[in-house]
Structures are given as structure tokens and as C-alpha cells.
CSV table of C-alpha atoms in Angstrom, one decimal:
chain,number,residue,atom,x,y,z
M,122,UNK,CA,8.0,-7.8,-34.4
M,123,UNK,CA,8.6,-7.9,-38.1
M,124,UNK,CA,9.2,-4.6,-39.8
M,125,UNK,CA,11.2,-3.2,-36.9
M,126,UNK,CA,10.6,-2.1,-33.3
M,127,UNK,CA,8.7,1.2,-32.8
M,128,UNK,CA,10.5,3.3,-30.2
M,129,UNK,CA,9.6,6.7,-28.7
M,130,UNK,CA,12.3,9.3,-28.7
M,131,UNK,CA,11.7,12.3,-26.5
M,132,UNK,CA,12.1,15.8,-28.0
M,133,UNK,CA,13.0,18.9,-26.0
M,134,UNK,CA,9.4,19.9,-25.6
M,135,UNK,CA,6.3,18.2,-24.3
M,136,UNK,CA,5.9,15.8,-27.2
M,137,UNK,CA,8.1,13.3,-28.9
M,138,UNK,CA,8.4,11.4,-32.1
M,139,UNK,CA,8.0,7.7,-33.0
M,140,UNK,CA,10.8,6.1,-35.0
M,141,UNK,CA,11.3,2.6,-36.3
M,142,UNK,CA,14.5,0.8,-35.4
M,143,UNK,CA,15.1,-2.0,-37.8
M,144,UNK,CA,15.8,-5.4,-36.2
M,145,UNK,CA,19.4,-6.3,-36.3
M,146,UNK,CA,21.4,-9.4,-35.2
M,147,UNK,CA,21.3,-10.5,-31.6
M,148,UNK,CA,24.5,-8.6,-31.0
M,149,UNK,CA,25.7,-5.5,-32.7
M,150,UNK,CA,28.3,-5.2,-35.4
M,151,UNK,CA,31.0,-4.0,-33.0
M,152,UNK,CA,31.3,-7.1,-31.0
M,153,UNK,CA,34.1,-6.0,-28.7
M,154,UNK,CA,32.4,-2.7,-27.8
M,155,UNK,CA,29.2,-4.7,-27.1
M,156,UNK,CA,31.1,-7.1,-24.8
M,157,UNK,CA,32.8,-4.2,-23.0
M,158,UNK,CA,29.6,-2.4,-22.4
M,159,UNK,CA,27.7,-5.5,-21.1
M,160,UNK,CA,30.7,-6.4,-18.9
M,161,UNK,CA,30.9,-2.9,-17.5
M,162,UNK,CA,27.2,-2.9,-16.6
M,163,UNK,CA,27.4,-6.4,-15.1
M,164,UNK,CA,30.2,-5.3,-12.8
M,165,UNK,CA,28.4,-2.1,-12.0
M,166,UNK,CA,25.2,-3.7,-11.0
M,167,UNK,CA,27.0,-6.5,-9.1
M,168,UNK,CA,29.0,-3.9,-7.1
M,169,UNK,CA,25.9,-2.0,-6.4
M,170,UNK,CA,24.0,-5.1,-5.2
M,171,UNK,CA,26.8,-5.7,-2.7
M,172,UNK,CA,26.6,-2.1,-1.4
M,173,UNK,CA,22.8,-2.3,-1.1
M,174,UNK,CA,22.8,-5.6,0.7
M,175,UNK,CA,25.5,-4.4,3.1
M,176,UNK,CA,23.2,-1.5,4.0
M,177,UNK,CA,20.3,-3.7,5.0
M,178,UNK,CA,22.4,-6.3,6.7
M,179,UNK,CA,24.1,-3.6,8.8
M,180,UNK,CA,21.1,-1.6,9.8
M,181,UNK,CA,17.8,-3.6,9.6
M,182,UNK,CA,18.1,-6.7,11.7
M,183,UNK,CA,16.1,-6.9,14.9
M,184,UNK,CA,18.2,-9.2,17.0
M,185,UNK,CA,15.7,-9.2,19.9
M,186,UNK,CA,12.4,-10.1,18.2
M,187,UNK,CA,13.4,-11.3,14.8
M,188,UNK,CA,12.3,-9.7,11.6
M,189,UNK,CA,13.5,-6.4,10.2
M,190,UNK,CA,13.4,-2.7,10.8
M,191,UNK,CA,12.5,-1.0,7.5
M,192,UNK,CA,11.9,2.6,8.6
M,193,UNK,CA,15.5,3.7,8.1
M,194,UNK,CA,16.9,7.1,7.6
M,195,UNK,CA,19.6,8.1,5.1
M,196,UNK,CA,22.4,6.8,7.3
M,197,UNK,CA,20.5,3.6,8.3
M,198,UNK,CA,19.3,4.9,11.7
M,199,UNK,CA,15.9,3.4,12.7
M,200,UNK,CA,13.3,6.2,13.0
M,201,UNK,CA,10.3,3.9,13.7
M,202,UNK,CA,10.2,0.3,14.9
M,203,UNK,CA,6.8,-0.7,13.3
M,204,UNK,CA,7.1,-3.7,11.1
M,205,UNK,CA,5.2,-3.9,7.8
M,206,UNK,CA,4.2,-7.4,6.7
M,207,UNK,CA,4.7,-6.7,3.0
M,208,UNK,CA,8.3,-5.7,3.7
M,209,UNK,CA,9.0,-8.5,6.2
M,210,UNK,CA,8.0,-11.1,3.6
M,211,UNK,CA,9.9,-9.3,0.9
M,212,UNK,CA,13.1,-9.2,2.8
M,213,UNK,CA,12.9,-12.9,3.8
M,214,UNK,CA,12.4,-13.7,0.2
M,215,UNK,CA,15.2,-11.5,-1.0
M,216,UNK,CA,17.7,-12.9,1.5
M,217,UNK,CA,16.8,-16.5,0.6
M,218,UNK,CA,16.8,-15.8,-3.1
M,219,UNK,CA,20.3,-14.3,-3.0
M,220,UNK,CA,21.5,-17.2,-0.8
M,221,UNK,CA,20.2,-19.7,-3.3
M,222,UNK,CA,21.3,-18.0,-6.5
M,223,UNK,CA,24.6,-16.3,-5.8
M,224,UNK,CA,27.6,-18.0,-4.4
M,225,UNK,CA,29.0,-14.9,-2.7
M,226,UNK,CA,25.7,-14.5,-0.7
M,227,UNK,CA,25.8,-18.1,0.6
M,228,UNK,CA,26.7,-16.9,4.0
M,229,UNK,CA,25.3,-18.3,7.3
M,230,UNK,CA,24.4,-14.9,8.7
M,231,UNK,CA,22.2,-14.2,5.7
M,232,UNK,CA,20.3,-17.4,6.1
M,233,UNK,CA,20.0,-17.1,9.8
M,234,UNK,CA,18.5,-13.6,9.5
M,235,UNK,CA,16.1,-14.9,6.9
M,236,UNK,CA,15.0,-17.8,9.1
M,237,UNK,CA,14.5,-15.4,12.1
M,238,UNK,CA,12.4,-13.2,9.8
M,239,UNK,CA,10.4,-16.2,8.7
M,240,UNK,CA,9.8,-17.4,12.2
M,241,UNK,CA,8.7,-13.9,13.2
M,242,UNK,CA,6.1,-14.0,10.4
M,243,UNK,CA,4.9,-17.5,11.4
M,244,UNK,CA,4.4,-16.3,15.0
M,245,UNK,CA,2.9,-12.9,14.3
M,246,UNK,CA,1.7,-12.2,10.8
M,247,UNK,CA,-1.7,-13.8,11.0
M,248,UNK,CA,-4.2,-11.7,12.9
M,249,UNK,CA,-6.4,-14.5,14.3
M,250,UNK,CA,-4.9,-17.9,13.8
M,251,UNK,CA,-5.8,-20.4,12.5
M,252,UNK,CA,-7.4,-17.8,10.1
M,253,UNK,CA,-5.2,-16.9,7.2
M,254,UNK,CA,-5.7,-13.1,7.1
M,255,UNK,CA,-2.5,-11.3,7.8
M,256,UNK,CA,-1.9,-7.9,9.3
M,257,UNK,CA,-0.4,-5.0,7.3
M,258,UNK,CA,1.4,-3.4,10.3
M,259,UNK,CA,2.8,-5.0,13.4
M,260,UNK,CA,4.5,-3.7,16.5
M,261,UNK,CA,8.2,-4.5,16.9
M,262,UNK,CA,7.3,-7.5,19.0
M,263,UNK,CA,4.6,-8.7,16.6
M,264,UNK,CA,1.2,-7.4,17.8
M,265,UNK,CA,-1.2,-6.4,15.0
M,266,UNK,CA,-1.7,-2.7,14.4
M,267,UNK,CA,-3.5,-2.5,11.1
M,268,UNK,CA,-5.1,-4.8,8.5
M,269,UNK,CA,-5.6,-4.1,4.8
M,270,UNK,CA,-8.6,-5.6,3.0
M,271,UNK,CA,-6.4,-6.9,0.2
M,272,UNK,CA,-4.4,-10.0,-0.6
M,273,UNK,CA,-0.9,-8.5,-0.7
M,274,UNK,CA,0.4,-9.1,2.9
M,275,UNK,CA,-0.6,-12.8,2.3
M,276,UNK,CA,1.1,-12.8,-1.1
M,277,UNK,CA,4.5,-11.7,0.3
M,278,UNK,CA,4.0,-14.1,3.2
M,279,UNK,CA,3.6,-16.9,0.6
M,280,UNK,CA,6.7,-15.8,-1.3
M,281,UNK,CA,8.8,-15.8,1.9
M,282,UNK,CA,7.7,-19.2,3.0
M,283,UNK,CA,8.3,-20.8,-0.4
M,284,UNK,CA,11.7,-19.4,-0.7
M,285,UNK,CA,12.6,-20.4,2.9
M,286,UNK,CA,11.6,-24.0,2.0
M,287,UNK,CA,13.8,-23.9,-1.1
M,288,UNK,CA,17.0,-22.9,0.9
M,289,UNK,CA,16.3,-24.9,4.1
M,290,UNK,CA,14.4,-28.0,2.9
M,291,UNK,CA,12.1,-27.6,6.0
M,292,UNK,CA,8.7,-28.9,4.9
M,293,UNK,CA,6.6,-26.7,7.3
M,294,UNK,CA,7.6,-23.6,5.3
M,295,UNK,CA,6.3,-25.1,2.1
M,296,UNK,CA,3.1,-26.4,3.7
M,297,UNK,CA,2.5,-22.8,5.0
M,298,UNK,CA,3.1,-21.4,1.5
M,299,UNK,CA,0.8,-23.8,-0.3
M,300,UNK,CA,-2.0,-23.4,2.2
M,301,UNK,CA,-1.8,-19.6,2.0
M,302,UNK,CA,-1.7,-19.7,-1.8
M,303,UNK,CA,-4.9,-21.8,-1.7
M,304,UNK,CA,-6.6,-19.2,0.5
M,305,UNK,CA,-5.5,-16.3,-1.7
M,306,UNK,CA,-6.9,-18.1,-4.8
M,307,UNK,CA,-10.2,-18.7,-2.9
M,308,UNK,CA,-10.5,-15.0,-2.0
M,309,UNK,CA,-9.8,-13.9,-5.6
M,310,UNK,CA,-11.8,-16.4,-7.6
M,311,UNK,CA,-14.5,-17.6,-5.3
M,312,UNK,CA,-15.4,-15.6,-2.2
M,313,UNK,CA,-13.7,-12.3,-1.2
M,314,UNK,CA,-15.8,-11.9,2.0
M,315,UNK,CA,-12.9,-13.2,4.1
M,316,UNK,CA,-10.9,-10.1,3.2
M,317,UNK,CA,-13.4,-8.0,5.2
M,318,UNK,CA,-14.2,-5.5,2.5
M,319,UNK,CA,-17.8,-4.5,2.4
M,320,UNK,CA,-19.7,-4.6,-0.9
M,321,UNK,CA,-21.1,-1.0,-1.1
M,322,UNK,CA,-23.9,-0.4,-3.6
M,323,UNK,CA,-22.3,2.6,-5.2
M,324,UNK,CA,-18.8,1.2,-5.6
M,325,UNK,CA,-17.9,0.0,-9.2
M,326,UNK,CA,-17.0,-3.6,-9.6
M,327,UNK,CA,-13.4,-3.0,-10.7
M,328,UNK,CA,-10.6,-5.3,-11.6
M,329,UNK,CA,-7.2,-3.8,-10.5
M,330,UNK,CA,-4.2,-5.0,-12.4
M,331,UNK,CA,-2.3,-5.6,-9.2
M,332,UNK,CA,-4.4,-8.7,-8.3
M,333,UNK,CA,-3.7,-10.9,-11.3
M,334,UNK,CA,-0.2,-9.6,-11.4
M,335,UNK,CA,0.6,-10.8,-7.9
M,336,UNK,CA,-1.1,-14.1,-8.5
M,337,UNK,CA,0.9,-14.7,-11.7
M,338,UNK,CA,4.1,-13.9,-9.8
M,339,UNK,CA,3.1,-16.5,-7.2
M,340,UNK,CA,2.4,-19.1,-9.9
M,341,UNK,CA,5.9,-18.6,-11.2
M,342,UNK,CA,7.4,-18.6,-7.7
M,343,UNK,CA,5.7,-21.8,-6.5
M,344,UNK,CA,6.1,-23.6,-9.8
M,345,UNK,CA,9.8,-23.0,-10.3
M,346,UNK,CA,11.5,-26.4,-10.6
M,347,UNK,CA,8.4,-28.1,-9.2
M,348,UNK,CA,6.6,-29.8,-12.1
M,349,UNK,CA,3.7,-31.0,-9.9
M,350,UNK,CA,2.9,-27.5,-8.5
M,351,UNK,CA,3.5,-25.9,-12.0
M,352,UNK,CA,0.9,-28.3,-13.4
M,353,UNK,CA,-1.5,-27.6,-10.6
M,354,UNK,CA,-1.3,-23.8,-11.2
M,355,UNK,CA,-1.1,-23.9,-15.0
M,356,UNK,CA,-4.7,-22.9,-15.5
M,357,UNK,CA,-4.5,-20.2,-12.9
M,358,UNK,CA,-1.4,-18.8,-14.6
M,359,UNK,CA,-3.3,-18.6,-17.9
M,360,UNK,CA,-6.2,-17.0,-16.2
M,361,UNK,CA,-4.0,-14.4,-14.6
M,362,UNK,CA,-2.3,-13.6,-17.9
M,363,UNK,CA,-5.7,-13.1,-19.6
M,364,UNK,CA,-6.9,-10.8,-16.8
M,365,UNK,CA,-3.8,-8.6,-17.1
M,366,UNK,CA,-4.1,-8.5,-20.9
M,367,UNK,CA,-7.6,-7.0,-20.5
M,368,UNK,CA,-6.0,-3.8,-19.2
M,369,UNK,CA,-4.8,-3.0,-22.7
M,370,UNK,CA,-7.6,-0.6,-23.8
M,371,UNK,CA,-8.5,2.1,-26.3
M,372,UNK,CA,-7.7,-0.1,-29.4
M,373,UNK,CA,-4.4,-1.1,-27.9
M,374,UNK,CA,-3.2,2.5,-27.2
M,375,UNK,CA,-3.3,2.6,-23.4
M,376,UNK,CA,-2.7,0.3,-20.4
M,377,UNK,CA,-5.2,1.2,-17.7
M,378,UNK,CA,-4.7,0.3,-14.1
M,379,UNK,CA,-8.3,-0.5,-13.4
M,380,UNK,CA,-11.0,-2.1,-15.7
M,381,UNK,CA,-14.4,-3.5,-15.1
M,382,UNK,CA,-14.7,-7.2,-14.1
M,383,UNK,CA,-15.7,-8.0,-17.7
M,384,UNK,CA,-12.6,-6.1,-19.1
M,385,UNK,CA,-14.2,-2.8,-20.1
M,386,UNK,CA,-13.0,0.7,-19.4
M,387,UNK,CA,-14.4,2.3,-16.3
M,388,UNK,CA,-15.7,5.9,-16.1
M,389,UNK,CA,-14.0,8.8,-14.3
M,390,UNK,CA,-10.6,9.1,-12.8
M,391,UNK,CA,-10.5,5.5,-11.7
M,392,UNK,CA,-10.9,4.3,-15.2
M,393,UNK,CA,-8.4,6.7,-16.7
M,394,UNK,CA,-5.7,6.0,-14.1
M,395,UNK,CA,-2.3,4.8,-15.4
M,396,UNK,CA,0.8,3.7,-13.6
M,397,UNK,CA,3.7,3.3,-16.1
M,398,UNK,CA,5.9,1.4,-13.6
M,399,UNK,CA,3.2,-1.1,-12.8
M,400,UNK,CA,2.6,-1.7,-16.5
M,401,UNK,CA,6.3,-2.4,-17.0
M,402,UNK,CA,6.4,-4.7,-14.0
M,403,UNK,CA,3.3,-6.6,-15.4
M,404,UNK,CA,5.2,-6.7,-18.7
M,405,UNK,CA,8.1,-8.7,-17.4
M,406,UNK,CA,5.8,-10.9,-15.4
M,407,UNK,CA,3.9,-11.6,-18.6
M,408,UNK,CA,7.1,-12.0,-20.7
M,409,UNK,CA,8.4,-14.6,-18.2
M,410,UNK,CA,5.1,-16.4,-18.5
M,411,UNK,CA,5.1,-16.3,-22.3
M,412,UNK,CA,8.7,-17.5,-22.5
M,413,UNK,CA,7.9,-20.5,-20.3
M,414,UNK,CA,4.9,-21.4,-22.4
M,415,UNK,CA,6.9,-20.9,-25.6
M,416,UNK,CA,4.4,-18.4,-27.1
M,417,UNK,CA,6.2,-16.1,-29.5
M,418,UNK,CA,3.0,-14.2,-30.4
M,419,UNK,CA,2.3,-13.3,-26.7
M,420,UNK,CA,6.0,-12.4,-26.2
M,421,UNK,CA,5.8,-9.9,-29.1
M,422,UNK,CA,2.5,-8.5,-27.9
M,423,UNK,CA,3.9,-8.0,-24.4
M,424,UNK,CA,6.9,-6.1,-25.6
M,425,UNK,CA,4.7,-3.8,-27.7
M,426,UNK,CA,2.0,-3.1,-25.2
M,427,UNK,CA,3.5,-3.5,-21.7
M,428,UNK,CA,7.1,-2.4,-22.4
M,429,UNK,CA,7.2,0.1,-25.2
M,430,UNK,CA,3.7,1.7,-24.8
M,431,UNK,CA,4.1,2.6,-21.0
M,432,UNK,CA,7.6,3.9,-21.7
M,433,UNK,CA,6.4,6.0,-24.6
M,434,UNK,CA,3.7,7.7,-22.5
M,435,UNK,CA,5.4,7.6,-19.1
M,436,UNK,CA,9.0,8.9,-19.8
M,437,UNK,CA,9.3,12.5,-18.9
M,438,UNK,CA,10.6,14.3,-22.1
M,439,UNK,CA,11.8,17.3,-20.2
M,440,UNK,CA,13.6,15.9,-17.1
M,441,UNK,CA,13.9,12.2,-17.8
M,442,UNK,CA,12.5,9.5,-15.5
M,443,UNK,CA,9.1,7.8,-15.4
M,444,UNK,CA,6.1,9.7,-14.1
M,445,UNK,CA,4.5,7.9,-11.2
M,446,UNK,CA,0.9,8.3,-12.3
M,447,UNK,CA,-0.8,9.6,-15.5
M,448,UNK,CA,-4.3,10.2,-16.8
M,449,UNK,CA,-5.1,8.5,-20.1
M,450,UNK,CA,-6.8,11.6,-21.4
M,451,UNK,CA,-3.9,13.8,-20.5
M,452,UNK,CA,-5.9,15.5,-17.7
M,453,UNK,CA,-4.2,16.4,-14.5
M,454,UNK,CA,-4.1,13.4,-12.2
M,455,UNK,CA,-5.6,13.8,-8.8
M,456,UNK,CA,-2.8,12.1,-6.9
M,457,UNK,CA,-0.4,14.8,-5.4
M,458,UNK,CA,2.6,12.6,-6.2
M,459,UNK,CA,1.8,12.0,-9.8
M,460,UNK,CA,4.8,13.8,-11.3
M,461,UNK,CA,7.3,12.4,-8.8
M,462,UNK,CA,10.0,9.9,-9.8
M,463,UNK,CA,10.0,6.9,-7.5
M,464,UNK,CA,12.6,4.2,-7.2
M,465,UNK,CA,10.6,1.1,-8.0
M,466,UNK,CA,9.2,1.9,-11.4
M,467,UNK,CA,12.7,2.5,-12.7
M,468,UNK,CA,13.8,-0.9,-11.2
M,469,UNK,CA,11.0,-2.6,-13.0
M,470,UNK,CA,11.8,-0.8,-16.3
M,471,UNK,CA,15.5,-2.0,-16.1
M,472,UNK,CA,14.3,-5.6,-15.6
M,473,UNK,CA,11.7,-5.4,-18.3
M,474,UNK,CA,13.9,-4.0,-21.0
M,475,UNK,CA,16.8,-6.3,-20.3
M,476,UNK,CA,14.6,-9.3,-20.2
M,477,UNK,CA,13.0,-8.1,-23.5
M,478,UNK,CA,16.4,-7.8,-25.1
M,479,UNK,CA,17.6,-11.1,-23.7
M,480,UNK,CA,14.6,-12.8,-25.3
M,481,UNK,CA,14.3,-11.0,-28.6
M,482,UNK,CA,17.8,-9.7,-29.3
M,483,UNK,CA,16.4,-6.4,-30.5
M,484,UNK,CA,19.1,-3.8,-29.9
M,485,UNK,CA,16.5,-1.0,-29.3
M,486,UNK,CA,15.4,-2.7,-26.1
M,487,UNK,CA,19.0,-2.9,-24.9
M,488,UNK,CA,19.4,0.8,-25.6
M,489,UNK,CA,16.3,1.5,-23.5
M,490,UNK,CA,17.8,-0.5,-20.7
M,491,UNK,CA,20.9,1.7,-20.9
M,492,UNK,CA,18.8,4.8,-21.0
M,493,UNK,CA,16.8,3.9,-17.9
M,494,UNK,CA,19.8,2.4,-16.0
M,495,UNK,CA,21.9,5.5,-16.5
M,496,UNK,CA,19.1,7.8,-15.2
M,497,UNK,CA,18.4,5.5,-12.3
M,498,UNK,CA,22.0,5.1,-11.1
M,499,UNK,CA,22.6,8.8,-11.5
M,500,UNK,CA,19.5,10.1,-9.7
M,501,UNK,CA,18.6,7.5,-7.1
M,502,UNK,CA,21.9,6.0,-5.9
M,503,UNK,CA,23.4,7.4,-2.7
M,504,UNK,CA,27.2,7.2,-3.0
M,505,UNK,CA,27.8,8.4,0.5
M,506,UNK,CA,25.7,6.1,2.7
M,507,UNK,CA,24.7,3.4,0.3
M,508,UNK,CA,21.3,2.1,-0.9
M,509,UNK,CA,19.0,4.3,-3.0
M,510,UNK,CA,16.8,7.3,-2.4
M,511,UNK,CA,13.2,6.4,-3.1
M,512,UNK,CA,11.4,9.7,-3.8
M,513,UNK,CA,12.5,12.4,-6.2
M,514,UNK,CA,10.6,15.4,-7.5
M,515,UNK,CA,9.9,15.8,-11.2
M,516,UNK,CA,13.3,17.5,-11.8
M,517,UNK,CA,15.1,14.6,-10.1
M,518,UNK,CA,16.0,16.2,-6.8
M,519,UNK,CA,15.7,14.1,-3.6
M,520,UNK,CA,12.5,14.9,-1.7
M,521,UNK,CA,12.7,12.3,1.0
M,522,UNK,CA,16.1,11.3,2.3
M,523,UNK,CA,14.8,8.1,4.0
M,524,UNK,CA,16.1,4.8,2.7
M,525,UNK,CA,13.2,2.7,4.0
M,526,UNK,CA,9.6,3.2,5.2
M,527,UNK,CA,6.1,1.7,5.1
M,528,UNK,CA,6.5,0.8,1.4
M,529,UNK,CA,10.2,0.9,0.6
M,530,UNK,CA,12.3,-2.0,1.9
M,531,UNK,CA,14.9,-4.5,0.9
M,532,UNK,CA,13.2,-5.7,-2.3
M,533,UNK,CA,12.8,-3.7,-5.5
M,534,UNK,CA,16.4,-2.4,-5.6
M,535,UNK,CA,18.2,-5.7,-4.8
M,536,UNK,CA,15.8,-7.7,-6.9
M,537,UNK,CA,16.4,-5.5,-9.9
M,538,UNK,CA,20.2,-5.6,-9.4
M,539,UNK,CA,20.3,-9.4,-8.9
M,540,UNK,CA,18.1,-10.1,-11.9
M,541,UNK,CA,20.1,-7.7,-14.1
M,542,UNK,CA,23.4,-9.2,-13.0
M,543,UNK,CA,22.1,-12.7,-13.9
M,544,UNK,CA,20.7,-11.6,-17.3
M,545,UNK,CA,23.9,-9.6,-18.2
M,546,UNK,CA,26.0,-12.7,-17.3
M,547,UNK,CA,23.8,-14.9,-19.5
M,548,UNK,CA,24.1,-12.4,-22.4
M,549,UNK,CA,27.9,-12.3,-22.1
M,550,UNK,CA,28.0,-16.1,-22.0
M,551,UNK,CA,26.2,-16.2,-25.4
M,552,UNK,CA,28.8,-14.0,-27.1
M,553,UNK,CA,31.4,-15.7,-29.3
M,554,UNK,CA,34.8,-16.3,-27.7
M,555,UNK,CA,37.3,-13.4,-27.8
M,556,UNK,CA,39.6,-13.8,-30.7
M,557,UNK,CA,43.3,-13.5,-30.0
M,558,UNK,CA,44.8,-10.2,-31.4
M,559,UNK,CA,46.8,-10.4,-34.6
M,560,UNK,CA,50.6,-10.4,-34.2
M,561,UNK,CA,51.9,-6.9,-33.7
M,562,UNK,CA,48.6,-5.5,-32.6
M,563,UNK,CA,47.3,-4.6,-29.2
M,564,UNK,CA,43.7,-4.5,-28.2
M,565,UNK,CA,42.1,-1.1,-27.5
M,566,UNK,CA,41.6,-0.3,-23.8
M,567,UNK,CA,37.9,-0.2,-22.9
M,568,UNK,CA,36.4,3.1,-22.0
M,569,UNK,CA,35.8,3.3,-18.3
M,570,UNK,CA,32.1,3.1,-17.2
M,571,UNK,CA,30.4,3.3,-13.9
M,572,UNK,CA,32.6,6.1,-12.5
M,573,UNK,CA,30.9,8.8,-10.5
């Protein structure tokens, strides 16, 4: 990133202007102010993580059948007892991850609930055992209601099983995770017929970015601290990264959600479709992959194309926040919710910019983290009942008061907060020690942050 980092600054109207921020030292000139700000944000996200997890632990546990209620109103009241396999797997993963990574979450009730959720998945997720296809929706007691012809229920099932193995050491969870991973790879790279999706003659052969993204995430998940599995999946990880990179189109000026199987732009609305939050999530998946491989060129490319480019086009210059969907030609998107502000793209942006700054030291990325985080805490957070609202209109007003539903569960918000808390802690640990004040002088009191 020589020559500085190009950052988009929104103006008061529909456009904006591009400025170049020269690269500075890893930490700014005012070291104490930098320390105070990082520390304040670390405390703020840590406290919020505690509040968010308390909401789910208080309201979502199904003590009778295992698993979790995710259709929760603003105050946590269950309004539907259907169980969505995506969200069951995500919540098992989230509980286990926090139990493993954070001392304050190493509580028996958290692990017990995760194991109950995992056993519910083992009993009920697969539609027709020993077949591997998982349901999308289950009844409360585990009977299948609906199946999606995609790989995503199976991906979150795999994440849950692998993380359960990490915290329990029980081998059957890992066996289940690896076997399901092998099945997913078979569906994606060899024969998709097992997904049940018919090959219609008029349907374009498209490559949605979500598929290699999820596979890359699974490669990182299963390969963490496991050299054998990391080696087994190394080629797959590189394949996923290259498939994601093909979504940078139009001479590097757009990230498109769907491309052809050979990496070309598709015609029509499908080809022009953009999802800024998804591009940012792909960005930190790719950045993590590039850091592990020690590839500085890829790291710089990812920051430019998957962090800054989607933010530049996706940030609303009038009201703040990230648009949900966009059209690459500036035409009106066909999705009714295109101008809404959803919780998860902002979570992904917080992770992406803080990870980018942690790796590169470029202060412009840290300022973008602050910008997104301030908007996100101000607009989505519910100070009265806890957790975050998920669905705002373009102006930032709450449209749906629910805290959970078919797609929002205990995942994006706590994952974001946990990862940011860890990264902020690591940044603080890299700062030089605090110097003792000179005789006769007193340190300035830090400005309060995080107050509502």
C-alpha cells in the first residue's frame, strides 16, 4: 500500500470524494490518547458482549428438547418455536468458542447448553440418516419442516461439531465434522446432485461468492491448531481464495456477488448484484487466509478491493450505515430491502477494518473501524432489553423490533464483539509501556467514552 491508503469520504450529497491518507507509524503520535481510545473501545465491546450473551442465555435455551429458540421478541419472549439449523449450529459454535477463548465464559452452564444443542443437531439435523443432507427448519422436537438446496445448514453443522470437539475432547464430534466437511466438498467440487437442485436449461451457471467464502471459513475452522488437517485442506483453501477473488470485476472497480463459473460477469440483475456486507466479510476471511500464508501482496489487494472498495460504494452518504444491496450500474435494485440497514454487515465491517488495521498499522483503517462502530452501537444497540435490533430503515429507525428470527440468532453480534475485544487487547499489548509522570505533574484524565 505504498503511496498511502485511498479512503472515501462522504459529502453531504449523493456523492463523495476520494482522499489519500499517507501511511503513518503503527500507532499515532499521541500515544496516550491512542491508548485511551483503544482501551475505552475494548471495555465497551467487552461489556456489550456480556450483555448480549446474557440475553441469549436467559431467553433461548430449550430445556425440554435441547437446542435453542431463536425467534425472540424485543424482550426475549419466544414468538415461534421453529428451530433453524443454521442458527442452531451457529449458537453451539458461539457458546463453545467463547468457552474456549474467554476465561469469564468458562462456565459449566454455557458448555452444558452447547452440548445439549449439539446433541439436538446430531439427533435431528440430518433429514434421512445416514445421508448427510441437513434440514433448514425443524420443529421444536426435531422433525424436519423444510430443506434448502444449498450447503449452508451443513456448513454450520460442521462448525458446531468441530468446536464442540475442541472444548470437550469427545472424538465423535470431530468425526462428524470431518465427514460432513468431506461431503460438502464433494457437493461443491465434484457432484452437486445430492443437494437436490435441478439443472434447468435456462438457468445461468453462476458462482455465488457465498459458497467459496463458507468453504474458506471451514478450512480455517478445521485447520486451527491442527497441522494435519490444515495440510489436508491447504489446496482447498487456495482454491476458495481464488474463487472469491474472481468476484472482483470491471477492472477492479466492483465486487459482484455472482459471476459465471469461469469468473466472468453475468448479464442482468443477477450479474450486477452487490452486497457490501458480504464483500467485507469475504475480506476478513481472505485477510486471515493471506496472513496465515504470509502473502503481503494478497493482504494489500484484499484491503483495497474487499474492504475499501465495498465501503466506498456501500456507505450511505446521507444517513450513514451500509446499504444492504446495490446495483453495480447504479440502477434501482429489485430487492425491496435494498436500502435497509441490517445488523450483520456492520458487524462484518467492524471485524474487517480492525483486522486490517491490526495487520497493516494503517491509521485510516482504524478510523473506519471507529466510524462504523460508532454508528453500529448508536443505531442497533437496545439499551433497555439488551441485544441488538437487526433491521433498520435507511434513516436508521428500527423497522422490526425482534431480536431473533429465521436468520438472526446468537452469532454475528457476539462473534463481532468477541473478535474485536481480542484484537483490541492485542493492539494494546503491542503499545509501549506507560511512562511514569514527571515529578510535579499529573496525567490528564481520559475523556469518557461509551456513555449513552
